[in-house]
GROMACS .gro file of C-alpha atoms in nm:
model
  333
    1UNK     CA    1   0.473  -1.881   0.156
    2UNK     CA    2   0.116  -1.941   0.266
    3UNK     CA    3   0.062  -2.279   0.106
    4UNK     CA    4   0.086  -2.567   0.349
    5UNK     CA    5   0.316  -2.857   0.273
    6UNK     CA    6   0.126  -3.130   0.084
    7UNK     CA    7   0.188  -3.395   0.352
    8UNK     CA    8   0.051  -3.182   0.635
    9UNK     CA    9  -0.245  -3.034   0.452
   10UNK     CA   10  -0.374  -3.349   0.282
   11UNK     CA   11  -0.365  -3.549   0.607
   12UNK     CA   12  -0.607  -3.299   0.762
   13UNK     CA   13  -0.826  -3.257   0.455
   14UNK     CA   14  -1.197  -3.263   0.550
   15UNK     CA   15  -1.370  -3.581   0.435
   16UNK     CA   16  -1.608  -3.398   0.200
   17UNK     CA   17  -1.335  -3.226  -0.007
   18UNK     CA   18  -1.196  -3.362  -0.333
   19UNK     CA   19  -0.827  -3.447  -0.279
   20UNK     CA   20  -0.723  -3.414  -0.648
   21UNK     CA   21  -0.899  -3.078  -0.666
   22UNK     CA   22  -0.722  -2.949  -0.356
   23UNK     CA   23  -0.381  -3.072  -0.476
   24UNK     CA   24  -0.426  -2.876  -0.799
   25UNK     CA   25  -0.547  -2.579  -0.599
   26UNK     CA   26  -0.245  -2.578  -0.364
   27UNK     CA   27  -0.001  -2.615  -0.656
   28UNK     CA   28  -0.138  -2.307  -0.831
   29UNK     CA   29  -0.134  -2.113  -0.506
   30UNK     CA   30   0.222  -2.211  -0.414
   31UNK     CA   31   0.365  -2.130  -0.757
   32UNK     CA   32   0.257  -1.764  -0.737
   33UNK     CA   33   0.560  -1.630  -0.556
   34UNK     CA   34   0.652  -1.293  -0.704
   35UNK     CA   35   0.355  -1.087  -0.587
   36UNK     CA   36   0.476  -0.818  -0.346
   37UNK     CA   37   0.300  -0.648  -0.056
   38UNK     CA   38   0.454  -0.391   0.181
   39UNK     CA   39   0.385  -0.622   0.474
   40UNK     CA   40   0.440  -0.982   0.573
   41UNK     CA   41   0.126  -1.188   0.517
   42UNK     CA   42   0.086  -1.402   0.829
   43UNK     CA   43  -0.075  -1.740   0.878
   44UNK     CA   44  -0.173  -2.011   0.634
   45UNK     CA   45  -0.505  -1.924   0.473
   46UNK     CA   46  -0.546  -2.241   0.266
   47UNK     CA   47  -0.469  -2.468   0.559
   48UNK     CA   48  -0.727  -2.283   0.769
   49UNK     CA   49  -0.982  -2.310   0.488
   50UNK     CA   50  -0.923  -2.684   0.451
   51UNK     CA   51  -0.949  -2.744   0.825
   52UNK     CA   52  -1.269  -2.545   0.865
   53UNK     CA   53  -1.609  -2.715   0.861
   54UNK     CA   54  -1.930  -2.511   0.861
   55UNK     CA   55  -2.174  -2.567   1.144
   56UNK     CA   56  -2.443  -2.802   1.017
   57UNK     CA   57  -2.717  -2.656   1.238
   58UNK     CA   58  -2.627  -2.292   1.277
   59UNK     CA   59  -2.496  -2.233   0.925
   60UNK     CA   60  -2.670  -1.971   0.711
   61UNK     CA   61  -2.583  -1.876   0.352
   62UNK     CA   62  -2.368  -1.564   0.298
   63UNK     CA   63  -2.557  -1.236   0.312
   64UNK     CA   64  -2.530  -1.137  -0.051
   65UNK     CA   65  -2.798  -1.025  -0.293
   66UNK     CA   66  -2.876  -1.290  -0.555
   67UNK     CA   67  -2.748  -1.203  -0.903
   68UNK     CA   68  -2.971  -1.175  -1.207
   69UNK     CA   69  -2.922  -1.547  -1.274
   70UNK     CA   70  -3.065  -1.729  -0.970
   71UNK     CA   71  -2.963  -2.069  -1.107
   72UNK     CA   72  -2.601  -1.953  -1.108
   73UNK     CA   73  -2.640  -1.833  -0.751
   74UNK     CA   74  -2.778  -2.166  -0.632
   75UNK     CA   75  -2.503  -2.348  -0.816
   76UNK     CA   76  -2.240  -2.180  -0.599
   77UNK     CA   77  -2.418  -2.145  -0.266
   78UNK     CA   78  -2.704  -2.395  -0.269
   79UNK     CA   79  -2.907  -2.454   0.043
   80UNK     CA   80  -2.799  -2.461   0.406
   81UNK     CA   81  -2.765  -2.838   0.393
   82UNK     CA   82  -2.543  -2.844   0.082
   83UNK     CA   83  -2.205  -3.015   0.107
   84UNK     CA   84  -1.927  -2.781  -0.005
   85UNK     CA   85  -1.724  -2.940  -0.282
   86UNK     CA   86  -1.583  -2.627  -0.448
   87UNK     CA   87  -1.268  -2.500  -0.269
   88UNK     CA   88  -1.334  -2.146  -0.395
   89UNK     CA   89  -1.672  -2.141  -0.224
   90UNK     CA   90  -1.519  -2.303   0.083
   91UNK     CA   91  -1.262  -2.021   0.100
   92UNK     CA   92  -1.525  -1.749   0.070
   93UNK     CA   93  -1.753  -1.899   0.334
   94UNK     CA   94  -1.462  -1.957   0.569
   95UNK     CA   95  -1.354  -1.592   0.532
   96UNK     CA   96  -1.703  -1.460   0.601
   97UNK     CA   97  -1.747  -1.681   0.906
   98UNK     CA   98  -1.403  -1.607   1.050
   99UNK     CA   99  -1.419  -1.231   0.990
  100UNK     CA  100  -1.763  -1.197   1.148
  101UNK     CA  101  -1.653  -1.382   1.462
  102UNK     CA  102  -1.724  -1.131   1.744
  103UNK     CA  103  -1.423  -1.262   1.936
  104UNK     CA  104  -1.181  -1.153   1.663
  105UNK     CA  105  -0.991  -0.833   1.743
  106UNK     CA  106  -0.876  -0.570   1.492
  107UNK     CA  107  -0.519  -0.703   1.450
  108UNK     CA  108  -0.655  -1.051   1.373
  109UNK     CA  109  -0.909  -0.909   1.128
  110UNK     CA  110  -0.628  -0.717   0.959
  111UNK     CA  111  -0.424  -1.037   0.927
  112UNK     CA  112  -0.723  -1.226   0.787
  113UNK     CA  113  -0.781  -0.953   0.527
  114UNK     CA  114  -0.416  -0.970   0.423
  115UNK     CA  115  -0.441  -1.345   0.380
  116UNK     CA  116  -0.767  -1.326   0.186
  117UNK     CA  117  -0.650  -1.054  -0.053
  118UNK     CA  118  -0.327  -1.241  -0.125
  119UNK     CA  119  -0.527  -1.557  -0.187
  120UNK     CA  120  -0.755  -1.377  -0.434
  121UNK     CA  121  -0.465  -1.203  -0.609
  122UNK     CA  122  -0.285  -1.533  -0.664
  123UNK     CA  123  -0.586  -1.710  -0.813
  124UNK     CA  124  -0.574  -1.761  -1.187
  125UNK     CA  125  -0.950  -1.751  -1.222
  126UNK     CA  126  -1.266  -1.698  -1.020
  127UNK     CA  127  -1.628  -1.719  -1.126
  128UNK     CA  128  -1.818  -1.391  -1.184
  129UNK     CA  129  -2.081  -1.495  -0.927
  130UNK     CA  130  -1.827  -1.568  -0.655
  131UNK     CA  131  -1.622  -1.259  -0.736
  132UNK     CA  132  -1.932  -1.044  -0.695
  133UNK     CA  133  -1.991  -1.205  -0.356
  134UNK     CA  134  -1.636  -1.129  -0.247
  135UNK     CA  135  -1.673  -0.766  -0.359
  136UNK     CA  136  -2.002  -0.725  -0.173
  137UNK     CA  137  -1.852  -0.872   0.142
  138UNK     CA  138  -1.540  -0.655   0.123
  139UNK     CA  139  -1.752  -0.350   0.048
  140UNK     CA  140  -1.951  -0.410   0.364
  141UNK     CA  141  -1.633  -0.454   0.567
  142UNK     CA  142  -1.487  -0.130   0.430
  143UNK     CA  143  -1.763   0.081   0.586
  144UNK     CA  144  -1.630   0.022   0.937
  145UNK     CA  145  -1.270  -0.069   0.852
  146UNK     CA  146  -0.965   0.090   1.006
  147UNK     CA  147  -0.736   0.288   0.778
  148UNK     CA  148  -0.501  -0.008   0.744
  149UNK     CA  149  -0.782  -0.254   0.671
  150UNK     CA  150  -0.931  -0.020   0.413
  151UNK     CA  151  -0.590   0.008   0.246
  152UNK     CA  152  -0.560  -0.371   0.222
  153UNK     CA  153  -0.902  -0.395   0.057
  154UNK     CA  154  -0.869  -0.107  -0.189
  155UNK     CA  155  -0.515  -0.189  -0.300
  156UNK     CA  156  -0.618  -0.554  -0.318
  157UNK     CA  157  -0.910  -0.485  -0.550
  158UNK     CA  158  -0.686  -0.276  -0.776
  159UNK     CA  159  -0.443  -0.568  -0.782
  160UNK     CA  160  -0.725  -0.799  -0.891
  161UNK     CA  161  -0.826  -0.549  -1.158
  162UNK     CA  162  -0.472  -0.555  -1.298
  163UNK     CA  163  -0.506  -0.927  -1.360
  164UNK     CA  164  -0.831  -0.906  -1.557
  165UNK     CA  165  -0.858  -0.796  -1.920
  166UNK     CA  166  -1.193  -0.656  -2.027
  167UNK     CA  167  -1.191  -0.829  -2.365
  168UNK     CA  168  -1.117  -1.167  -2.205
  169UNK     CA  169  -1.328  -1.154  -1.885
  170UNK     CA  170  -1.576  -0.867  -1.919
  171UNK     CA  171  -1.800  -0.981  -1.632
  172UNK     CA  172  -1.516  -1.003  -1.382
  173UNK     CA  173  -1.374  -0.670  -1.501
  174UNK     CA  174  -1.707  -0.491  -1.462
  175UNK     CA  175  -1.758  -0.640  -1.116
  176UNK     CA  176  -1.417  -0.523  -0.994
  177UNK     CA  177  -1.444  -0.182  -1.158
  178UNK     CA  178  -1.786  -0.129  -0.999
  179UNK     CA  179  -1.640  -0.223  -0.660
  180UNK     CA  180  -1.347   0.020  -0.689
  181UNK     CA  181  -1.513   0.330  -0.835
  182UNK     CA  182  -1.754   0.421  -0.550
  183UNK     CA  183  -1.462   0.441  -0.309
  184UNK     CA  184  -1.278   0.675  -0.541
  185UNK     CA  185  -1.578   0.908  -0.566
  186UNK     CA  186  -1.630   0.897  -0.190
  187UNK     CA  187  -1.268   0.996  -0.142
  188UNK     CA  188  -1.313   1.298  -0.369
  189UNK     CA  189  -1.588   1.435  -0.145
  190UNK     CA  190  -1.373   1.365   0.162
  191UNK     CA  191  -1.593   1.094   0.312
  192UNK     CA  192  -1.283   0.889   0.377
  193UNK     CA  193  -1.049   1.157   0.509
  194UNK     CA  194  -1.022   0.966   0.838
  195UNK     CA  195  -0.877   0.672   0.645
  196UNK     CA  196  -0.601   0.887   0.501
  197UNK     CA  197  -0.527   1.052   0.835
  198UNK     CA  198  -0.511   0.721   1.021
  199UNK     CA  199  -0.300   0.535   0.763
  200UNK     CA  200  -0.136   0.792   0.532
  201UNK     CA  201   0.163   0.586   0.413
  202UNK     CA  202  -0.031   0.414   0.135
  203UNK     CA  203  -0.381   0.562   0.154
  204UNK     CA  204  -0.280   0.912   0.051
  205UNK     CA  205  -0.148   0.790  -0.285
  206UNK     CA  206  -0.469   0.605  -0.371
  207UNK     CA  207  -0.730   0.831  -0.207
  208UNK     CA  208  -0.569   1.176  -0.227
  209UNK     CA  209  -0.311   1.149  -0.508
  210UNK     CA  210  -0.347   1.519  -0.583
  211UNK     CA  211  -0.163   1.579  -0.254
  212UNK     CA  212   0.134   1.370  -0.364
  213UNK     CA  213   0.327   1.109  -0.171
  214UNK     CA  214   0.301   1.054   0.202
  215UNK     CA  215   0.590   1.157   0.426
  216UNK     CA  216   0.694   0.792   0.453
  217UNK     CA  217   0.721   0.743   0.077
  218UNK     CA  218   0.904   1.076   0.047
  219UNK     CA  219   1.164   0.933   0.285
  220UNK     CA  220   1.440   0.747   0.101
  221UNK     CA  221   1.534   0.541   0.407
  222UNK     CA  222   1.174   0.419   0.443
  223UNK     CA  223   1.123   0.339   0.074
  224UNK     CA  224   1.461   0.174   0.044
  225UNK     CA  225   1.381  -0.061   0.333
  226UNK     CA  226   1.039  -0.140   0.189
  227UNK     CA  227   1.169  -0.237  -0.156
  228UNK     CA  228   1.455  -0.468  -0.062
  229UNK     CA  229   1.238  -0.773  -0.131
  230UNK     CA  230   1.026  -0.637  -0.416
  231UNK     CA  231   1.133  -0.862  -0.709
  232UNK     CA  232   1.081  -0.610  -0.988
  233UNK     CA  233   1.236  -0.309  -0.817
  234UNK     CA  234   1.503  -0.448  -0.585
  235UNK     CA  235   1.785  -0.419  -0.844
  236UNK     CA  236   1.708  -0.053  -0.911
  237UNK     CA  237   1.659   0.006  -0.540
  238UNK     CA  238   1.997  -0.153  -0.463
  239UNK     CA  239   2.172   0.054  -0.731
  240UNK     CA  240   2.019   0.369  -0.586
  241UNK     CA  241   2.141   0.272  -0.238
  242UNK     CA  242   2.495   0.229  -0.370
  243UNK     CA  243   2.469   0.544  -0.584
  244UNK     CA  244   2.569   0.328  -0.879
  245UNK     CA  245   2.419   0.556  -1.142
  246UNK     CA  246   2.533   0.352  -1.442
  247UNK     CA  247   2.328   0.060  -1.311
  248UNK     CA  248   2.041   0.294  -1.224
  249UNK     CA  249   2.026   0.398  -1.591
  250UNK     CA  250   2.011   0.034  -1.697
  251UNK     CA  251   1.750  -0.066  -1.440
  252UNK     CA  252   1.509   0.224  -1.501
  253UNK     CA  253   1.345   0.019  -1.775
  254UNK     CA  254   1.201  -0.201  -1.500
  255UNK     CA  255   0.966   0.085  -1.413
  256UNK     CA  256   0.849   0.116  -1.773
  257UNK     CA  257   0.776  -0.257  -1.776
  258UNK     CA  258   0.561  -0.232  -1.464
  259UNK     CA  259   0.319   0.009  -1.635
  260UNK     CA  260   0.330  -0.157  -1.976
  261UNK     CA  261   0.002  -0.253  -2.137
  262UNK     CA  262   0.170  -0.467  -2.406
  263UNK     CA  263   0.184  -0.708  -2.239
  264UNK     CA  264   0.045  -0.641  -1.894
  265UNK     CA  265   0.285  -0.790  -1.635
  266UNK     CA  266   0.153  -1.085  -1.438
  267UNK     CA  267   0.162  -1.125  -1.060
  268UNK     CA  268   0.185  -0.751  -1.008
  269UNK     CA  269   0.037  -0.575  -0.706
  270UNK     CA  270  -0.101  -0.223  -0.705
  271UNK     CA  271   0.136  -0.155  -0.415
  272UNK     CA  272   0.428  -0.225  -0.650
  273UNK     CA  273   0.297   0.032  -0.897
  274UNK     CA  274   0.269   0.309  -0.637
  275UNK     CA  275   0.611   0.212  -0.499
  276UNK     CA  276   0.752   0.230  -0.854
  277UNK     CA  277   0.622   0.586  -0.889
  278UNK     CA  278   0.780   0.676  -0.556
  279UNK     CA  279   1.112   0.518  -0.657
  280UNK     CA  280   1.107   0.699  -0.992
  281UNK     CA  281   1.050   1.023  -0.801
  282UNK     CA  282   1.358   0.959  -0.586
  283UNK     CA  283   1.565   0.867  -0.892
  284UNK     CA  284   1.475   1.199  -1.054
  285UNK     CA  285   1.626   1.383  -0.758
  286UNK     CA  286   1.970   1.221  -0.765
  287UNK     CA  287   2.280   1.439  -0.816
  288UNK     CA  288   2.324   1.299  -1.167
  289UNK     CA  289   2.182   1.500  -1.457
  290UNK     CA  290   2.160   1.214  -1.706
  291UNK     CA  291   1.977   0.993  -1.456
  292UNK     CA  292   1.740   1.276  -1.368
  293UNK     CA  293   1.655   1.347  -1.731
  294UNK     CA  294   1.597   0.980  -1.807
  295UNK     CA  295   1.372   0.937  -1.502
  296UNK     CA  296   1.166   1.239  -1.605
  297UNK     CA  297   1.138   1.116  -1.965
  298UNK     CA  298   1.008   0.779  -1.840
  299UNK     CA  299   0.747   0.955  -1.626
  300UNK     CA  300   0.628   1.162  -1.924
  301UNK     CA  301   0.622   0.855  -2.149
  302UNK     CA  302   0.411   0.657  -1.903
  303UNK     CA  303   0.176   0.953  -1.861
  304UNK     CA  304   0.120   1.032  -2.227
  305UNK     CA  305   0.174   0.713  -2.431
  306UNK     CA  306  -0.169   0.565  -2.370
  307UNK     CA  307  -0.125   0.303  -2.642
  308UNK     CA  308   0.161   0.130  -2.463
  309UNK     CA  309   0.110   0.215  -2.096
  310UNK     CA  310  -0.183   0.181  -1.858
  311UNK     CA  311  -0.247   0.392  -1.549
  312UNK     CA  312  -0.519   0.386  -1.289
  313UNK     CA  313  -0.670   0.727  -1.227
  314UNK     CA  314  -0.488   0.776  -0.897
  315UNK     CA  315  -0.156   0.679  -1.057
  316UNK     CA  316  -0.193   0.934  -1.335
  317UNK     CA  317  -0.284   1.209  -1.089
  318UNK     CA  318   0.010   1.112  -0.867
  319UNK     CA  319   0.258   1.119  -1.155
  320UNK     CA  320   0.130   1.459  -1.267
  321UNK     CA  321   0.160   1.590  -0.913
  322UNK     CA  322   0.516   1.465  -0.869
  323UNK     CA  323   0.664   1.545  -1.208
  324UNK     CA  324   0.461   1.829  -1.363
  325UNK     CA  325   0.319   2.034  -1.078
  326UNK     CA  326   0.487   2.371  -1.013
  327UNK     CA  327   0.457   2.293  -0.641
  328UNK     CA  328   0.674   1.985  -0.655
  329UNK     CA  329   0.747   1.771  -0.354
  330UNK     CA  330   1.105   1.701  -0.256
  331UNK     CA  331   1.258   1.385  -0.108
  332UNK     CA  332   1.336   1.348   0.258
  333UNK     CA  333   1.636   1.173   0.403
   0.00000   0.00000   0.00000
């Protein structure tokens, strides 16, 4: 868990931060525990944010274009001499400063991205102005990112999009959708082929879903190890490992729930959704006819029942490729 213990973090709280505000902030952050990523998120982002103080002389505002409402922009970023009282703004400015540090190497930048995307995914709310600033910053980073860093960003933004309903937060939804779509179009014209080649495990599914799953996700031993701690899929994963097909039949509903639009599951990562598709694929290839038929029926239901299930474009293409293409992939040991 990233959240620092209250005793340790409050003792080192910078003098200009509101203690009640930070206590509330840490509580919300610590209670979000079921979000799954296919990697361990290192470090303690909130503690680092709290401990960081911007340079009073050298500080410059973040390099983002002002939104249409300049008053809203000044409200969040103010002038160079402003005292930061909003922990959300503090977190964003800390991330920008830390990531742009020329002394930071690629592994450290990767770790910082993992921390930042988990922090954003666990937030219950974020202002449209600040969210746009995050998206602009991450978009700039993506242009020179490694394959792994790009994967963290793109999956992270899809995770954020899962948590926002258009009818409830239209501004945030439009901001996130606008941030995600250009990358998808760029992938179609192969501008990001290097990102798939350098980090195929997860990038192929989101950038080239028409090519199916990566070799890693086709491997049962790899997927099984990945999902042992995924809270929504670990029971089904365990039943598959034991070849307990009666339990597999019972647990297959967990995959339907992941893609449900009524209601949309909370604290759900886009990694979990791709992993669920991969697990469903492996279930369909068990030596048990009833299990295979049920897995295939769930795939078709998720694909075609648009009133009750929601798919991102890459997820729909991936499901079609795995379950309906005449050139079907097959699992690997």
